[in-house]
PDB file of C-alpha atoms in Angstrom:
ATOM      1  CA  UNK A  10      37.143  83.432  75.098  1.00 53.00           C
ATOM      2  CA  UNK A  11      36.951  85.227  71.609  1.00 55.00           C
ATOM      3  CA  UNK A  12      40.522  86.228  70.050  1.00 56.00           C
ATOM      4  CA  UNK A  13      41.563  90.117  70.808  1.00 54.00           C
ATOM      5  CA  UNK A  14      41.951  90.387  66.821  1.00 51.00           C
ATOM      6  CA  UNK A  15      37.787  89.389  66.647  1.00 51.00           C
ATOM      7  CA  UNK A  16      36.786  91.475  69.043  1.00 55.00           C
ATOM      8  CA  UNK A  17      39.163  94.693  67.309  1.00 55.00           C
ATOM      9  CA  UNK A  18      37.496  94.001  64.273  1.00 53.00           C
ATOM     10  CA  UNK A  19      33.721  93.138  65.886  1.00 53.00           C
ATOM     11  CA  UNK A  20      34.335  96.744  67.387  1.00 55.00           C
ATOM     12  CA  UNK A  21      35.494  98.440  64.209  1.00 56.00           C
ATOM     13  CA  UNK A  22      32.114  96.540  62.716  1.00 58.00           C
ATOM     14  CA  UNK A  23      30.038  98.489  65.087  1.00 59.00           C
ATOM     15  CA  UNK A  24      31.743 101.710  65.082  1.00 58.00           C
ATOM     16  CA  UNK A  25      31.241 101.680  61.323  1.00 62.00           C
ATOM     17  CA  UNK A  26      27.476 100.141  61.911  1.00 70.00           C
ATOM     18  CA  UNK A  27      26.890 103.198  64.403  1.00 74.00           C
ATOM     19  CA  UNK A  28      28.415 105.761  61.973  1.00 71.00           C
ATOM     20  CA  UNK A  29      26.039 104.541  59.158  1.00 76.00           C
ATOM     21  CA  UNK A  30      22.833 104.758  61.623  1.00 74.00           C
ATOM     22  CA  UNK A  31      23.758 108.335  62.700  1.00 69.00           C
ATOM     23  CA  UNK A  32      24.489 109.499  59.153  1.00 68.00           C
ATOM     24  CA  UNK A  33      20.938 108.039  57.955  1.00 71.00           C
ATOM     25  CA  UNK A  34      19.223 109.618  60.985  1.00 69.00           C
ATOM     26  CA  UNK A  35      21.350 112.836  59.925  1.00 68.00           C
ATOM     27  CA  UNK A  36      19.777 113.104  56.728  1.00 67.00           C
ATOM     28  CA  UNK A  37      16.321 113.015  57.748  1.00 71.00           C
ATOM     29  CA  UNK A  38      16.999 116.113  59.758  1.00 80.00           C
ATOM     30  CA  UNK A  39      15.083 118.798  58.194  1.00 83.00           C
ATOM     31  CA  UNK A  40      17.968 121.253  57.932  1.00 84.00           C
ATOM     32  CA  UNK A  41      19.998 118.796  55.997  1.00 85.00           C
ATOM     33  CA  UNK A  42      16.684 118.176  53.615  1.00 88.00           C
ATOM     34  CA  UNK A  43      17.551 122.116  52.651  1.00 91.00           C
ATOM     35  CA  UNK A  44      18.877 122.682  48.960  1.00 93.00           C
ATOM     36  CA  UNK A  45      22.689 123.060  49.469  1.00 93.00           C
ATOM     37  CA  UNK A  46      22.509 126.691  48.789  1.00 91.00           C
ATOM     38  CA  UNK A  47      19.991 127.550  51.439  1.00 92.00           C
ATOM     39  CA  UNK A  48      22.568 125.893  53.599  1.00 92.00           C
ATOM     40  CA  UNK A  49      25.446 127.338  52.682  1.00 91.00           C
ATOM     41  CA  UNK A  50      23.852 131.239  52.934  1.00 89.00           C
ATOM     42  CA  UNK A  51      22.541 129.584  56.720  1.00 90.00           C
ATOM     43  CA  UNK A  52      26.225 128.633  57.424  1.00 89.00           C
ATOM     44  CA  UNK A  53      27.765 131.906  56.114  1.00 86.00           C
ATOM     45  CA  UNK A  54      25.375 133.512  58.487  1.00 86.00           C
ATOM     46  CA  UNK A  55      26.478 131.453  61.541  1.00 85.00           C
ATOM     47  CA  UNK A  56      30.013 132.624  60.633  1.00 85.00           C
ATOM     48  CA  UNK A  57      29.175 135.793  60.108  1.00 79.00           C
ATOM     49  CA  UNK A  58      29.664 136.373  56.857  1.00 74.00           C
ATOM     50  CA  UNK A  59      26.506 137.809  55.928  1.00 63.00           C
ATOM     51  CA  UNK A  60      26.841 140.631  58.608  1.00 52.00           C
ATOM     52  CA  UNK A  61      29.812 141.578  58.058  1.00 50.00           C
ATOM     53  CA  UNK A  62      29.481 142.410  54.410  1.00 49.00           C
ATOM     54  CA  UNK A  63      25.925 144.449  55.171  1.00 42.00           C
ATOM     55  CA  UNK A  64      28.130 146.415  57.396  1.00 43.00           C
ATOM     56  CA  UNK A  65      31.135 146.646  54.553  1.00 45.00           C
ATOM     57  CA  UNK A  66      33.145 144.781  57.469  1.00 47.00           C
ATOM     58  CA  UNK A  67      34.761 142.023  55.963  1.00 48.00           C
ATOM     59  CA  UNK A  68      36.723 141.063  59.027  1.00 49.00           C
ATOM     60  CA  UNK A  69      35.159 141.139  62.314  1.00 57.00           C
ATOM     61  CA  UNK A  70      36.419 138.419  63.177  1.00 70.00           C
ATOM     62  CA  UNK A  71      40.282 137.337  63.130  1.00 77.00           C
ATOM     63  CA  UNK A  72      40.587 134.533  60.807  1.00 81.00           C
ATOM     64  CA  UNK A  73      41.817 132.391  63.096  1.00 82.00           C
ATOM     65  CA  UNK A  74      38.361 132.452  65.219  1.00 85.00           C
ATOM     66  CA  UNK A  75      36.654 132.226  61.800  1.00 86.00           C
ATOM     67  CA  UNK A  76      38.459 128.513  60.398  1.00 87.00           C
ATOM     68  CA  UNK A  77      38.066 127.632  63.607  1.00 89.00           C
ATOM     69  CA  UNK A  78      34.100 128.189  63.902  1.00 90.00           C
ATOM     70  CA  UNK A  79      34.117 127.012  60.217  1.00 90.00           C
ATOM     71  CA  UNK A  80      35.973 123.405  61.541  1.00 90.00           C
ATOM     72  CA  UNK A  81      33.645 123.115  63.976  1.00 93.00           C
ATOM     73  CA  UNK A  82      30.485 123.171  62.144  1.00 93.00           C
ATOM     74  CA  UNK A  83      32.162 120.888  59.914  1.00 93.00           C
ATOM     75  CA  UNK A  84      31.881 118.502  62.829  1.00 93.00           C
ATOM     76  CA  UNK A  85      27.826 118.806  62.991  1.00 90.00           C
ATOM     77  CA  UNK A  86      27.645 115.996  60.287  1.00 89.00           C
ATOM     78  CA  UNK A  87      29.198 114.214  57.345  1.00 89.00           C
ATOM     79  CA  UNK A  88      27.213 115.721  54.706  1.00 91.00           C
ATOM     80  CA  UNK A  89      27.724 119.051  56.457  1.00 93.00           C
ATOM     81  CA  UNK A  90      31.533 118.426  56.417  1.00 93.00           C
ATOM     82  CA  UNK A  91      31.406 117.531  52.451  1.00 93.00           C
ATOM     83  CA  UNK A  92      29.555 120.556  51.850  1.00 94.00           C
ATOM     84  CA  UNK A  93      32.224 123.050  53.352  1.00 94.00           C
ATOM     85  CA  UNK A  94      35.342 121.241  51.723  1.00 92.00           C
ATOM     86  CA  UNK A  95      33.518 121.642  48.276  1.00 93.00           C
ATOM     87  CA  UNK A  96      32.545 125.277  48.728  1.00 92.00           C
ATOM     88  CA  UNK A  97      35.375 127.180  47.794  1.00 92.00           C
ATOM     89  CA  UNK A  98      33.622 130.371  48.675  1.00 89.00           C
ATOM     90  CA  UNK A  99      33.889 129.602  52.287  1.00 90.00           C
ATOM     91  CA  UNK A 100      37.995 129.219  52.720  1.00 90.00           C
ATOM     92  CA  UNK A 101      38.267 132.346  50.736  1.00 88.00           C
ATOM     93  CA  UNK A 102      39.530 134.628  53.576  1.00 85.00           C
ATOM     94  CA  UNK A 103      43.175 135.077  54.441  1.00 86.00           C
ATOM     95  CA  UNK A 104      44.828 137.048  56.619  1.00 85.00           C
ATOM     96  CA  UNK A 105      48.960 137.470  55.972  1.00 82.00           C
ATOM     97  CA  UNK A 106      49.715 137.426  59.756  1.00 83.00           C
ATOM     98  CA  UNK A 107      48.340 134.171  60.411  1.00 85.00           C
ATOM     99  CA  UNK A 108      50.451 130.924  60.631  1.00 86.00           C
ATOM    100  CA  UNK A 109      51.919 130.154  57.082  1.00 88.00           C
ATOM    101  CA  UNK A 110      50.142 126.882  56.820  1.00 87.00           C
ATOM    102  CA  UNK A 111      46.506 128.775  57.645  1.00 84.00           C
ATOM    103  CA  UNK A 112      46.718 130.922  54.709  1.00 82.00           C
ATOM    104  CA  UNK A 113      48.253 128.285  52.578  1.00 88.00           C
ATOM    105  CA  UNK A 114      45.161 125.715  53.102  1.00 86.00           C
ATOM    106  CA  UNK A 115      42.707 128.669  52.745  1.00 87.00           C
ATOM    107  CA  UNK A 116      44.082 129.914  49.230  1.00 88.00           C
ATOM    108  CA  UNK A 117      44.460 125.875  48.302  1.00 91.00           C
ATOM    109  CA  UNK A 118      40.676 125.188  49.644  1.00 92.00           C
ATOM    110  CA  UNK A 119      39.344 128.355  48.238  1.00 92.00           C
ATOM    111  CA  UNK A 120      40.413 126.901  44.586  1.00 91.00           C
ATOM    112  CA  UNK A 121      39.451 129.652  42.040  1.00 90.00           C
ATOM    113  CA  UNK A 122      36.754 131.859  44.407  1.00 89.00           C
ATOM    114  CA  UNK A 123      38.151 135.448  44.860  1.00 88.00           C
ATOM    115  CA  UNK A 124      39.919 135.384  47.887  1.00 87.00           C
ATOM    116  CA  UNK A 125      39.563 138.550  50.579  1.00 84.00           C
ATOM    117  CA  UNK A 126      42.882 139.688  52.449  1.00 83.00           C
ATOM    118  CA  UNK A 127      42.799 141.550  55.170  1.00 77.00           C
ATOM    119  CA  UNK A 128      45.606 143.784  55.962  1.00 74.00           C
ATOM    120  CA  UNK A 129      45.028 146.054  58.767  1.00 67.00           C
ATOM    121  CA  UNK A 130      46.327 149.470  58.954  1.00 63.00           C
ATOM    122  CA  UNK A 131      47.013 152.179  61.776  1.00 57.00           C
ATOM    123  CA  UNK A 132      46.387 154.648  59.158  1.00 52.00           C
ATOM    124  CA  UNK A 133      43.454 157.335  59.539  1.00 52.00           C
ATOM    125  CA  UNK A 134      45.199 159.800  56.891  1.00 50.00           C
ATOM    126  CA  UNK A 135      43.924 158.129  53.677  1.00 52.00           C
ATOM    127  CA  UNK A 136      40.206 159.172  54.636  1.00 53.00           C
ATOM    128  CA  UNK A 137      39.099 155.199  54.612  1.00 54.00           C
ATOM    129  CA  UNK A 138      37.531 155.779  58.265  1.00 53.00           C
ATOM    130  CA  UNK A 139      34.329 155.495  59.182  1.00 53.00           C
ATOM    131  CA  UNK A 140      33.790 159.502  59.713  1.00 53.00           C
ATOM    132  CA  UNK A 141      34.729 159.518  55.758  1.00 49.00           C
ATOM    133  CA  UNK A 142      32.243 157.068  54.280  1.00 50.00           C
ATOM    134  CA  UNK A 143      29.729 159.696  55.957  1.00 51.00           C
TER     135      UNK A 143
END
């Protein structure tokens, strides 16, 4: 019978063995053969970032439901993860209303990118309304 420390670190072995063969079959992917900017425009699409600024929407979506979509493709893969936490362009949307720390790690993440807040307002007066742009 092996000792449990061996068998903690034979299993820590393979979990690190099975990370490397998933990150090398990763890579071959097609997608991730794409040149980082092609990616990032295809990842700003899926968060739809792209849409909203065609339809001078910047926030369709609450920011909450946005990090949260971002997190999650950060899950897809490693060099998808590295790509997002070096693209400041990507954490540059805060919303004041959110939990403190949420805006806090968007406007540290977001580095020196221009950052968009959104503040909503019950205000139709001011002529920013859809029936003025027209």
């Amino acid at each position: 019978m092996s000792h449990p420390s061996l068998r903690i670190a034979a299993s820590a072995s393979a979990g690190r063995t099975s990370a490397n063969a998933l990150r090398e079959r990763n890579a071959g992917a097609s997608i991730n053969r794409l040149p980082d900017e092609l990616l990032l425009d295809i990842l700003g699409i899926a968060l739809g970032l792209d849409s909203e600024r065609a339809r001078g929407r910047y926030h369709s979506i609450s920011t909450i439901e946005y990090y949260r979509g971002l997190r999650e493709l950060r899950l897809v893969a490693w060099g998808w993860s590295c790509l997002i936490d070096n693209s400041p362009e990507l954490w540059a949307k805060v919303d004041p209303f959110d939990p403190e720390e949420s805006w806090r790690m968007a406007l540290r993440k977001s580095q020196d990118a221009l950052v968009d807040v959104y503040c909503q307002s019950s205000h139709r007066s001011w002529g920013w309304d859809q029936e003025s742009r027209k």
